[in-house]
Short mmCIF file of C-alpha atoms and ligand atoms in Angstrom, two decimals:
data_model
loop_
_atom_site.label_atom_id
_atom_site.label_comp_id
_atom_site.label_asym_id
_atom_site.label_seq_id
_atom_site.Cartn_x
_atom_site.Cartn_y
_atom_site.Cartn_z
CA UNK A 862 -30.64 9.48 -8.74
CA UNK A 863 -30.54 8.12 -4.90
CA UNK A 864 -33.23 9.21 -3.10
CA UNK A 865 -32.24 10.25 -0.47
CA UNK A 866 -28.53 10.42 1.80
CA UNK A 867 -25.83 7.53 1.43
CA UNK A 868 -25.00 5.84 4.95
CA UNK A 869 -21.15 4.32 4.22
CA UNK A 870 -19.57 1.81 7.00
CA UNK A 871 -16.07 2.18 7.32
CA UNK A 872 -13.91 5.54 6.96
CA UNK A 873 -10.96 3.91 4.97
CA UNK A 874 -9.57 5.38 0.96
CA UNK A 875 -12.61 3.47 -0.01
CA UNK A 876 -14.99 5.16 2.10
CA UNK A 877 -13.76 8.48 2.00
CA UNK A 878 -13.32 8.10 -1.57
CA UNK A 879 -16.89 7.66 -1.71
CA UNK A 880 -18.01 9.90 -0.15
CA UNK A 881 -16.51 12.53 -2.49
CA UNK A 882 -17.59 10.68 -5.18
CA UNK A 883 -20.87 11.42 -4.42
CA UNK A 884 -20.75 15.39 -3.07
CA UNK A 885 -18.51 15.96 -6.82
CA UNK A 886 -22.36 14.18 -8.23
CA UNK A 887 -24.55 16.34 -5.93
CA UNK A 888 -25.64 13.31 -3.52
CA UNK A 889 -25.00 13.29 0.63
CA UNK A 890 -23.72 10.23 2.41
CA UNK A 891 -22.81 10.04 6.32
CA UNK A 892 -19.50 7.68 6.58
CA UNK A 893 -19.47 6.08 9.98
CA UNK A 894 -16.05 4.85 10.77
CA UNK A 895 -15.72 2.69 14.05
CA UNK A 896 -12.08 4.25 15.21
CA UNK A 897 -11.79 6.76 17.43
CA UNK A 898 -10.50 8.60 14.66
CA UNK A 899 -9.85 9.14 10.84
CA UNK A 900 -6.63 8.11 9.81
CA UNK A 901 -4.58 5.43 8.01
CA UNK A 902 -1.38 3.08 8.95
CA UNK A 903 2.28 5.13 8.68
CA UNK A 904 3.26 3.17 5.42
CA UNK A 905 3.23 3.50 1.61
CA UNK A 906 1.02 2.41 -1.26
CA UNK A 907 1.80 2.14 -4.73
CA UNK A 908 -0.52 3.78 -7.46
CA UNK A 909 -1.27 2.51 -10.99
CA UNK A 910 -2.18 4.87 -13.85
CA UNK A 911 -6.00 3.70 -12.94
CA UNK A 912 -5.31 5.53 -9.42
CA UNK A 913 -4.96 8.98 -10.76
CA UNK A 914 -7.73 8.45 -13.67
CA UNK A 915 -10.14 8.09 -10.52
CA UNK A 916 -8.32 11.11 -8.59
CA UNK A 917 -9.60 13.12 -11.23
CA UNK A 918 -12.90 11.61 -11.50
CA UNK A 919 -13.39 12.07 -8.01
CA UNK A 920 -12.04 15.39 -7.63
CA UNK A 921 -9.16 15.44 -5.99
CA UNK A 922 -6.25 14.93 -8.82
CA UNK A 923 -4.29 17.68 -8.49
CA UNK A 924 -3.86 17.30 -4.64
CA UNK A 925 -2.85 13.85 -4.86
CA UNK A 926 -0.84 14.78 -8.35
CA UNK A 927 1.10 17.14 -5.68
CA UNK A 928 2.36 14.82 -2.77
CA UNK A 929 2.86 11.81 -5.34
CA UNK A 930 6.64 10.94 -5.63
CA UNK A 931 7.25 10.08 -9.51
CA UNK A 932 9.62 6.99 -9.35
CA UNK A 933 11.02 5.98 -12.71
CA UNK A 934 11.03 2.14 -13.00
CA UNK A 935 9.63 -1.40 -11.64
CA UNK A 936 12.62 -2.68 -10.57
CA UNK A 937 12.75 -6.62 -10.32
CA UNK A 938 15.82 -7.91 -8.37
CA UNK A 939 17.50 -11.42 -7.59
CA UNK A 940 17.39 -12.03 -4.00
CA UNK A 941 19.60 -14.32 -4.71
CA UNK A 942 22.57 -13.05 -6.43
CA UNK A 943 21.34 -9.39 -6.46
CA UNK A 944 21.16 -9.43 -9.55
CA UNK A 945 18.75 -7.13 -11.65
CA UNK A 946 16.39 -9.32 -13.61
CA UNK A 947 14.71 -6.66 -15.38
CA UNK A 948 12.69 -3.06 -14.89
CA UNK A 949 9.40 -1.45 -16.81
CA UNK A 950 10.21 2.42 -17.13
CA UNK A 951 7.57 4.93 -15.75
CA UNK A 952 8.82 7.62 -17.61
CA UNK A 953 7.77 10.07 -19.75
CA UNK A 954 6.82 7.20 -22.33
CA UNK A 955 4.55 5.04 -19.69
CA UNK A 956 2.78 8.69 -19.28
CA UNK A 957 2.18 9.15 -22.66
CA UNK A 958 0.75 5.28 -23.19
CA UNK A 959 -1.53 5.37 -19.99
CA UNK A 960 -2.56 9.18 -20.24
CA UNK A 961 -1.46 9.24 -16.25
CA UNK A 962 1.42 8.30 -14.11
CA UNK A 963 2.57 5.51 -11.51
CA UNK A 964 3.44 7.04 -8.30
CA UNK A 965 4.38 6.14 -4.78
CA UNK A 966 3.00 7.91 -1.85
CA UNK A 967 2.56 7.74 1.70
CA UNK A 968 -0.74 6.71 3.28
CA UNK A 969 -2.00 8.98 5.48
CA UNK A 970 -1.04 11.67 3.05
CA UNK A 971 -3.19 10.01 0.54
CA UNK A 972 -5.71 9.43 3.34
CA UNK A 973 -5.39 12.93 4.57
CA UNK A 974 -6.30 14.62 1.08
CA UNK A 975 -9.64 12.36 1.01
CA UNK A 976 -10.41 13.46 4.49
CA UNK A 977 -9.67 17.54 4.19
CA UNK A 978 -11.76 17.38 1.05
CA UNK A 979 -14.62 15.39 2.78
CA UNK A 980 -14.46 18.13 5.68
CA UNK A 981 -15.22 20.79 3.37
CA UNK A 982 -17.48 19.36 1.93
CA UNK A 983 -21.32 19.76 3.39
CA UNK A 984 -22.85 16.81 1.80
CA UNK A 985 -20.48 14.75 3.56
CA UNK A 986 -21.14 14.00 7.21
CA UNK A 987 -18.28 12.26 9.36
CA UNK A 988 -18.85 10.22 12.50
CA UNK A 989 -15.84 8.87 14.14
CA UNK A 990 -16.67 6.08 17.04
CA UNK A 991 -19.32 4.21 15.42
CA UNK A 992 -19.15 0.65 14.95
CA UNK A 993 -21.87 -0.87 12.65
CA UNK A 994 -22.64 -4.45 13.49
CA UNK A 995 -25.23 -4.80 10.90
CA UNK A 996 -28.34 -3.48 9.01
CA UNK A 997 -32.42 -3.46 8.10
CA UNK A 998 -34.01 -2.33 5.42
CA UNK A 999 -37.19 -2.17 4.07
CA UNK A 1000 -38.97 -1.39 0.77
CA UNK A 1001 -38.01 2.49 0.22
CA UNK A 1002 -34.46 2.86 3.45
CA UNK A 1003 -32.26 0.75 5.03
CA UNK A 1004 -30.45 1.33 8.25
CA UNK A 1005 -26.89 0.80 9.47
CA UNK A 1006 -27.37 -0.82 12.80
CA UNK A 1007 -23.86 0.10 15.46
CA UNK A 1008 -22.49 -1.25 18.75
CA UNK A 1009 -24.51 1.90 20.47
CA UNK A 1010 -27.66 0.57 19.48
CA UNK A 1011 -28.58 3.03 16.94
CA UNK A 1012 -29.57 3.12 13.99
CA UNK A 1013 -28.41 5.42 10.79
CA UNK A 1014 -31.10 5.37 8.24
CA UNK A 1015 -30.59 6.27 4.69
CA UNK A 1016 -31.44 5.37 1.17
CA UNK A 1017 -28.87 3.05 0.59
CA UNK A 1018 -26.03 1.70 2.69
CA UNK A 1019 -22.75 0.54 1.54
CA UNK A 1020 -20.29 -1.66 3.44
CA UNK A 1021 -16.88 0.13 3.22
CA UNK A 1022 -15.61 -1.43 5.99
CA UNK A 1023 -12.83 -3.79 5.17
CA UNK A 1024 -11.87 -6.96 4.80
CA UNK A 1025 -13.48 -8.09 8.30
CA UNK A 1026 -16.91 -6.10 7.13
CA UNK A 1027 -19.96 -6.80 9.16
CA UNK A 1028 -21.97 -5.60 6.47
CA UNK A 1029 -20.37 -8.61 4.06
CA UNK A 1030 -21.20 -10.73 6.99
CA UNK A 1031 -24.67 -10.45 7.03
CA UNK A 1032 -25.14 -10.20 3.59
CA UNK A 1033 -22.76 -13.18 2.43
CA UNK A 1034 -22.83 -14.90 5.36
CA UNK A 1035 -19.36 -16.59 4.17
CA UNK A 1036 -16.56 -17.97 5.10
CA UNK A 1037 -13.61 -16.07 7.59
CA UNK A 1038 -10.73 -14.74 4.95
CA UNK A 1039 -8.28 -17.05 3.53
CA UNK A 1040 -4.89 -16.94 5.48
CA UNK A 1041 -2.44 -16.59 3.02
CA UNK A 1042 0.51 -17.94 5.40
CA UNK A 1043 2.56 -15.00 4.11
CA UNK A 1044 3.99 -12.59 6.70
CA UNK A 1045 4.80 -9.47 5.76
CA UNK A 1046 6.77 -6.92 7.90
CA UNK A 1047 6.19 -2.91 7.24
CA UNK A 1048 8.89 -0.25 8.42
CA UNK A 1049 9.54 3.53 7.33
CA UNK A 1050 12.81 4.94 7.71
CA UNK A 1051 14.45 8.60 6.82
CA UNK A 1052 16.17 8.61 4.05
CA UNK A 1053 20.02 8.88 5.54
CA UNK A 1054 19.68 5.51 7.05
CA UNK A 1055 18.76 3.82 3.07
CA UNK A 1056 22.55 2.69 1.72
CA UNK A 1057 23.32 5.61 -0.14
CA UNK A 1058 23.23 3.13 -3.57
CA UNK A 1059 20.36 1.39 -2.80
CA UNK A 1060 18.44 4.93 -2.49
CA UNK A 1061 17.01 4.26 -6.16
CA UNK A 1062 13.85 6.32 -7.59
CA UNK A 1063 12.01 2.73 -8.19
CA UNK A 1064 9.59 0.95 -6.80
CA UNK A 1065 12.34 -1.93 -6.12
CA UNK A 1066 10.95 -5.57 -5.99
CA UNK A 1067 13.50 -8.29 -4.32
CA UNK A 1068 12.00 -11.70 -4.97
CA UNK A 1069 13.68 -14.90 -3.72
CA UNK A 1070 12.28 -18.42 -2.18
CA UNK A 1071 9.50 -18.38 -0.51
CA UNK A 1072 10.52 -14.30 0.14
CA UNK A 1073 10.67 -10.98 -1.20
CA UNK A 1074 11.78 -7.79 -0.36
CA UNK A 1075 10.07 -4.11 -1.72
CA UNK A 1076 10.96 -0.79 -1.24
CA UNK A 1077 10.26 2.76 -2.34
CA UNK A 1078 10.73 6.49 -1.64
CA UNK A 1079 8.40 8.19 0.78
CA UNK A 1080 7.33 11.89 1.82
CA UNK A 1081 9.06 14.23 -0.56
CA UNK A 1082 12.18 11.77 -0.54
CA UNK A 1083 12.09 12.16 3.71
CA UNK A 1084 11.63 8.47 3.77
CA UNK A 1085 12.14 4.83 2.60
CA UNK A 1086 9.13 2.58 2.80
CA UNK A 1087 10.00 -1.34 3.43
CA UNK A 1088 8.35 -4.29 3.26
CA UNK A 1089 9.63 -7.56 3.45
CA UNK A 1090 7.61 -10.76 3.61
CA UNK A 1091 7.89 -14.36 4.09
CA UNK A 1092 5.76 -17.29 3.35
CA UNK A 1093 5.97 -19.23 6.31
CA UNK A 1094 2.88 -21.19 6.38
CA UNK A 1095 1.67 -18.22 9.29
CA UNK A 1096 -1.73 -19.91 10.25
CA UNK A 1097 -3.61 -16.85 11.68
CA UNK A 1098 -4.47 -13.24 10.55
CA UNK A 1099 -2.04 -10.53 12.13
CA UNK A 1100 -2.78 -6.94 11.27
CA UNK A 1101 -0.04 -4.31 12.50
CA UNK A 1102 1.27 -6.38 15.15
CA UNK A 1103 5.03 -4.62 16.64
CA UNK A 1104 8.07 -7.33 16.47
CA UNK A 1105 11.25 -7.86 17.38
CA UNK A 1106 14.01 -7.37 14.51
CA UNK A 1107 15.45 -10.75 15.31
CA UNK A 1108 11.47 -12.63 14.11
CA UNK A 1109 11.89 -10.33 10.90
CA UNK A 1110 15.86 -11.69 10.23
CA UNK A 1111 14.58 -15.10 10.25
CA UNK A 1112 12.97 -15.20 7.30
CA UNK A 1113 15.96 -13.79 5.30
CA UNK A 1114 19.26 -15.77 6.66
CA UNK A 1115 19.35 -17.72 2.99
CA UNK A 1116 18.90 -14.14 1.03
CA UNK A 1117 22.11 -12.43 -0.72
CA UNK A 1118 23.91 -10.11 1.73
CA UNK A 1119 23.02 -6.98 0.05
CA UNK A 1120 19.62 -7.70 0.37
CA UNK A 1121 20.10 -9.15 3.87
CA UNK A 1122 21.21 -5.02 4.56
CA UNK A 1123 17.56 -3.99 3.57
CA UNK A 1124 16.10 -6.05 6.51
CA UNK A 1125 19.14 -4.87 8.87
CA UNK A 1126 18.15 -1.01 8.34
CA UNK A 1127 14.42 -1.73 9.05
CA UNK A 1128 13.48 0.12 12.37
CA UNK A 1129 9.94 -0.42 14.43
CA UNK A 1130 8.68 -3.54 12.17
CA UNK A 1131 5.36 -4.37 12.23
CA UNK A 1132 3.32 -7.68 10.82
CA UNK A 1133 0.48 -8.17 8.83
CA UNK A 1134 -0.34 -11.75 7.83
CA UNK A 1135 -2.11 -11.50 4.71
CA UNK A 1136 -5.37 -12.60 3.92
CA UNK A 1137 -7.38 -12.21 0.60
CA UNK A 1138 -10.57 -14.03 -0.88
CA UNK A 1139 -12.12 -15.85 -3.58
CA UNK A 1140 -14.07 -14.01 -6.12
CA UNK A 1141 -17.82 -13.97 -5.52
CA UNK A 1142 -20.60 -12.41 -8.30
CA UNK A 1143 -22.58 -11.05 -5.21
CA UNK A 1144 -21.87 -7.45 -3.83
CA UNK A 1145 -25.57 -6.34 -2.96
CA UNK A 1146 -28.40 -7.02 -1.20
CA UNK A 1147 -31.29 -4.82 -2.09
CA UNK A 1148 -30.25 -1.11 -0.82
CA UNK A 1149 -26.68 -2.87 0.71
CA UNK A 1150 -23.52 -2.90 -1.23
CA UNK A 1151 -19.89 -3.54 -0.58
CA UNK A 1152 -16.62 -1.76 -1.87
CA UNK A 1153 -13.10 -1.93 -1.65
CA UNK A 1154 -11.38 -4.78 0.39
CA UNK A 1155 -15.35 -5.56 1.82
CA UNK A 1156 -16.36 -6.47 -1.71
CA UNK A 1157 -12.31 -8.22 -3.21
CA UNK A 1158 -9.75 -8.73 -0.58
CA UNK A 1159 -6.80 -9.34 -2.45
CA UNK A 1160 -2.94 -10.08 -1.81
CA UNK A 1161 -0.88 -7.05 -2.76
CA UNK A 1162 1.32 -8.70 -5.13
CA UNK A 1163 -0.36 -6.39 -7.95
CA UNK A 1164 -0.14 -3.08 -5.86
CA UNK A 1165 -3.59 -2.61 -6.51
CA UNK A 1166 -6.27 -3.20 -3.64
CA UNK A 1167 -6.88 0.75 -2.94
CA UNK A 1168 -5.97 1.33 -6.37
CA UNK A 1169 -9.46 -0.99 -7.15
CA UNK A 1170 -11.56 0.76 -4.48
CA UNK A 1171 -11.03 4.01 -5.66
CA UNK A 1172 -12.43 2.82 -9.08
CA UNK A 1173 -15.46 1.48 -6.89
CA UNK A 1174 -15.78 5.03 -5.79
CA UNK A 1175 -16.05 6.51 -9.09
CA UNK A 1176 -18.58 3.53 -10.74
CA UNK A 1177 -21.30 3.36 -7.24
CA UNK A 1178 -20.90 7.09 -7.38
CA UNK A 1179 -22.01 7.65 -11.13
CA UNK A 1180 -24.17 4.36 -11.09
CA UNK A 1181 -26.10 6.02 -7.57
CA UNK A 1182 -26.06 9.99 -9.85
CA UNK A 1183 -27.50 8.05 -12.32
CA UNK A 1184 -29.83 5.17 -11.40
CA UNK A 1185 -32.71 4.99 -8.48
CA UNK A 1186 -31.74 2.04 -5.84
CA UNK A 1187 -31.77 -0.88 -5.89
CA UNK A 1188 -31.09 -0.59 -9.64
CA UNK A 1189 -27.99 1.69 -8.89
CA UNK A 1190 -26.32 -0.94 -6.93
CA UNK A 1191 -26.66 -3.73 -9.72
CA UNK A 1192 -25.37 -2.02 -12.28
CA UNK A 1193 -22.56 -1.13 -10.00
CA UNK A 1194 -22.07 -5.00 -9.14
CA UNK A 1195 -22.11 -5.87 -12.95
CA UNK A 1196 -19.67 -3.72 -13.83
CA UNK A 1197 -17.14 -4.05 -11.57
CA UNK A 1198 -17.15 -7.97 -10.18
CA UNK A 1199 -15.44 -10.08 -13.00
CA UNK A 1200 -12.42 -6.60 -12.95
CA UNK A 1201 -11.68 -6.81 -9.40
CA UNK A 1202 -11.82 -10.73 -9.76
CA UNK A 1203 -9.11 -10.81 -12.85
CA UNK A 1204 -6.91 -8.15 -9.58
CA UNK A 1205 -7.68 -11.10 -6.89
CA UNK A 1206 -6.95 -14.09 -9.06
CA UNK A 1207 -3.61 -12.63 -10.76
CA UNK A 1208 -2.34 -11.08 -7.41
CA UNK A 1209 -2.01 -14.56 -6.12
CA UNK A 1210 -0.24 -15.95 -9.03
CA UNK A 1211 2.06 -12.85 -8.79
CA UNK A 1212 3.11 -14.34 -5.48
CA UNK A 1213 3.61 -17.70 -7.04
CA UNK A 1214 5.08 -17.29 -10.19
CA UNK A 1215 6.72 -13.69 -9.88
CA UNK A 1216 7.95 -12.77 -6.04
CA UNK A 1217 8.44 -16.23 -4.96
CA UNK A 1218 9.66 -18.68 -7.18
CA UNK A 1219 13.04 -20.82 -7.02
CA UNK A 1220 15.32 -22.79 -8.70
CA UNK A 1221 14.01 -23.73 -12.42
CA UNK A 1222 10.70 -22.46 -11.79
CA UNK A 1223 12.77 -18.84 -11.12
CA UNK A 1224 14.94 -19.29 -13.94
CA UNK A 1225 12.15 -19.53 -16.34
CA UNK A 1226 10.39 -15.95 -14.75
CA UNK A 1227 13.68 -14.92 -15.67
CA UNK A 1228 13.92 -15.40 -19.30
CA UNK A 1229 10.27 -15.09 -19.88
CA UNK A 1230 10.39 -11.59 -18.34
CA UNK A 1231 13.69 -10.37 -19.99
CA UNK A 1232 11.99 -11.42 -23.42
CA UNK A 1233 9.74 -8.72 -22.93
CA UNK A 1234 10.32 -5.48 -24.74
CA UNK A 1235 9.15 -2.32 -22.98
CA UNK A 1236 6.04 -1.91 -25.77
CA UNK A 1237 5.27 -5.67 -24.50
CA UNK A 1238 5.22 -4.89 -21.16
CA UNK A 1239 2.97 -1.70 -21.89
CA UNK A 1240 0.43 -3.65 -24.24
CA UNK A 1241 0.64 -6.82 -21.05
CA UNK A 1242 -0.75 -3.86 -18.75
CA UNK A 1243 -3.38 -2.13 -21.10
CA UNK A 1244 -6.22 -3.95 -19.49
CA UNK A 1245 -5.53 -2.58 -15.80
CA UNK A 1246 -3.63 1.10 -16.54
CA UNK A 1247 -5.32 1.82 -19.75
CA UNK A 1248 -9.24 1.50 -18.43
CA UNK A 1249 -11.10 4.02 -17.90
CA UNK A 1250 -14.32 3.77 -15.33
C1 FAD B 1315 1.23 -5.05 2.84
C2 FAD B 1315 0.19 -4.39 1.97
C3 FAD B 1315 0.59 -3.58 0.92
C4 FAD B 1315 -0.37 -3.00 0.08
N1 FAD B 1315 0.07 -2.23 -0.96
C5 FAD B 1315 -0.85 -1.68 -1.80
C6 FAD B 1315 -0.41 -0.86 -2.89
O1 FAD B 1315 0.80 -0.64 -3.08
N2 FAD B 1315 -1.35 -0.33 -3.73
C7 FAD B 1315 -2.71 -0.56 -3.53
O2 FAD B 1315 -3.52 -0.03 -4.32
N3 FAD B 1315 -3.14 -1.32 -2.48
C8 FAD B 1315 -2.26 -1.87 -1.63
N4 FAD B 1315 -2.69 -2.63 -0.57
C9 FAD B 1315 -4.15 -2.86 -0.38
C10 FAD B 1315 -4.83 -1.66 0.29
O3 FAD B 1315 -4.18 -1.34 1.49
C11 FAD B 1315 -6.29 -2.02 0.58
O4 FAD B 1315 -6.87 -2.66 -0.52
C12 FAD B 1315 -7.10 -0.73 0.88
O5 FAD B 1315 -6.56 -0.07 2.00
C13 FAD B 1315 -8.57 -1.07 1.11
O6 FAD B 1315 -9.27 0.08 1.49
P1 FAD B 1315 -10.73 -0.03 2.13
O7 FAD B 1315 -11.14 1.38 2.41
O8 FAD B 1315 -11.58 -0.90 1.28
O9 FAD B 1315 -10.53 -0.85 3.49
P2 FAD B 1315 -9.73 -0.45 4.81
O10 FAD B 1315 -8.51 0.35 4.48
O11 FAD B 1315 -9.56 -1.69 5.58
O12 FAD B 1315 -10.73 0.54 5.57
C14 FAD B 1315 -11.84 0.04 6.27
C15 FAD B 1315 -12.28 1.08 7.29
O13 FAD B 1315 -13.47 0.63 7.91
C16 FAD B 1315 -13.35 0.76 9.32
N5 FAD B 1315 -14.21 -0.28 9.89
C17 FAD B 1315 -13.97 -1.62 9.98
N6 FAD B 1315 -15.01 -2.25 10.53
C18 FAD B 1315 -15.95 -1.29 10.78
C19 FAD B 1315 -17.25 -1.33 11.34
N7 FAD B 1315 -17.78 -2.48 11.76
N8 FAD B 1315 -17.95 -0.17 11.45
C20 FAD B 1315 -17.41 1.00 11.02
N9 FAD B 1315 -16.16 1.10 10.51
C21 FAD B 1315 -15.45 -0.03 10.37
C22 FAD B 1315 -11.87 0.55 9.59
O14 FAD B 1315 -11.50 1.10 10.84
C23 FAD B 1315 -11.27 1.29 8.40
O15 FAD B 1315 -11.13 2.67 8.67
C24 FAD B 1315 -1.76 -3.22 0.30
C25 FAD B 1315 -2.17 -4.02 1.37
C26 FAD B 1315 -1.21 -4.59 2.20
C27 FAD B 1315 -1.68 -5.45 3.34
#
């Protein structure tokens, strides 16, 4: 086992998921998140079958089982000519193959459970207001280094802190994230303002040129999460940036009118432009690791980037139970680089060949994904519902 307390940068799912990780195996960590305080954006997040495996695993399954809405398909939908091209049920079947469910939820609810559960906790020590800018270490500690000029020592640190991490700085010393050019626009709205026959129980895909539209229930059915995004070449990052409905409509004049009415019902938009990485084989430096978007920014075209941190969270946590460090944090490298690489590589061919295709190259998504039985689509997905870490 670790010897000694866990210092985690960055109080994120990944983070926090961490840290419970590691009080469930009996170890102590100190998560030192640089806001002011712990929370998460007002938006949803999609959750795989692999989600809920590591709920469990990290003790918290029936909590997040609780506030999880159940929806009962993938929806794919023509932009276009609004159209349904096709849907994977969730049902009780998709339970039954992947032993757990796909759910929507909201994410500070999601964030929320992590946090209460990290509170009550008393190996778990939170410290809001504390930047980390880098680290030391030497031959038996290492040392988070923040803004304030102290340091946090500890057995091992691990760089939770996103995909601008100063830990990954130091230790990769690589290249700024790639800009994806896509701009994607976030709004939740109550329920009564969702058409009352778009108000499906899917997690609804829209996916036209160069564009694509999702949405979702949110909050007990209180809500409609909405994202729409557009690949417009956007040269810089944006994270949560407020914008005028009129820069959203842009993007959409060339959509079918029924989708056009999902962008008109949007309320309060706000823009990310998305940036991801390349795979690298290197997430640790001695007693310094990275997790979650730190160690495989991805795009979000598979709906899985916190779904892949929280299986971080369960592997560092039995890999540090199990192993002294550094050893801990190799094994934990080795068994989770090439996974999380197969999530980055595919998300951005999602985008290509899935959400934003047109003409011929749409036509054949089409018939290649109405081919598919429901069994195909089940054994297509084995590899990222079905494992088990
Ligand atoms: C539009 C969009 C939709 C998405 N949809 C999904 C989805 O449906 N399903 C899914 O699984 N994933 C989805 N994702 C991906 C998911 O949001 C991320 O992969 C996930 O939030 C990563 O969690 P994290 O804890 O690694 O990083 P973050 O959530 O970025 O958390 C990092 C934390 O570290 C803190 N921090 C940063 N720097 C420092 C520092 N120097 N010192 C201390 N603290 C620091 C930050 O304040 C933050 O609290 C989506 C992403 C986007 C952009």
């Amino acid at each position: 086992m670790v010897d000694g307390r866990v210092v985690i940068a960055g109080g994120g799912i990944g983070g926090l998921a961490l840290a419970m990780g590691l009080a469930q195996r009996g170890v102590a960590s100190i998560v030192l998140e640089k806001a002011a305080h712990l929370g998460e954006i007002g938006a949803g997040i999609q959750l795989g079958p692999n989600a809920f495996h590591a709920f469990d695993r990290l003790g918290v399954g029936a909590a997040a089982r609780d506030l999880a809405i159940y929806v009962e398909d993938l929806r794919l939908m023509d932009a276009m000519t609004a159209d349904e091209i096709c849907r994977i049920p969730l049902g009780e079947g998709f339970r039954a193959h992947f032993g757990n469910p796909y759910a929507v939820v909201h994410r500070g609810e999601l964030h929320g459970i992590f946090l209460r559960a990290c509170e009550a906790h008393d190996l778990v020590d939170l410290r809001t207001g504390a930047a980390v800018t880098g680290y030391e270490q030497g031959a038996k500690t290492c040392a988070a280094l923040l803004d304030s000029g102290e340091r946090v020592e500890g057995a091992a640190l691990i760089g939770a802190d996103g995909l601008w991490s100063r830990v990954r700085a130091q230790m990769l010393g690589d290249v700024p994230p790639r800009v994806s050019g896509h701009s994607s626009y976030r709004s939740v709205i109550p329920v009564e303002a969702m058409p009352k026959d778009l108000r499906w129980n899917a997690a609804c895909l829209w996916a036209g040129p160069k564009c694509h539209l999702v949405h979702y229930p949110l909050s007990d059915w209180t809500a409609f999460n909405l994202v729409v995004t557009y690949h417009n070449d956007a040269p810089a990052p944006v994270a949560g940036q407020p914008v005028a409905h009129e820069e959203v409509r842009k993007g959409f004049t060339h959509i079918h009118p029924r989708a056009q009415e999902i962008i008109e019902i949007g309320r309060d938009w706000k823009l990310w432009v998305l940036c991801d990485r390349n795979p690298v084989r290197r997430w640790c430096e001695g007693r310094v690791a990275l997790l979650g978007d730190a160690a495989h920014p991805m795009m979000q075209y598979m709906a899985q980037g916190a779904c892949m941190a929280l299986e971080d969270a369960v592997v560092l946590s039995d890999c540090l139970a199990e192993n002294p460090v550094p050893e801990a944090l190799q094994a934990y490298e080795s068994k989770r680089y090439q996974r999380t690489a197969r999530v980055q590589l595919q998300s951005r061919a999602m985008g290509d060949h899935v959400y934003h295709p047109e003409g011929a190259h749409a036509d054949l998504r089409d018939s290649l994904m109405q081919a598919k039985s429901t069994a195909d689509w089940y054994a297509a997905l084995g590899w990222l519902y079905g494992a088990r870490v």
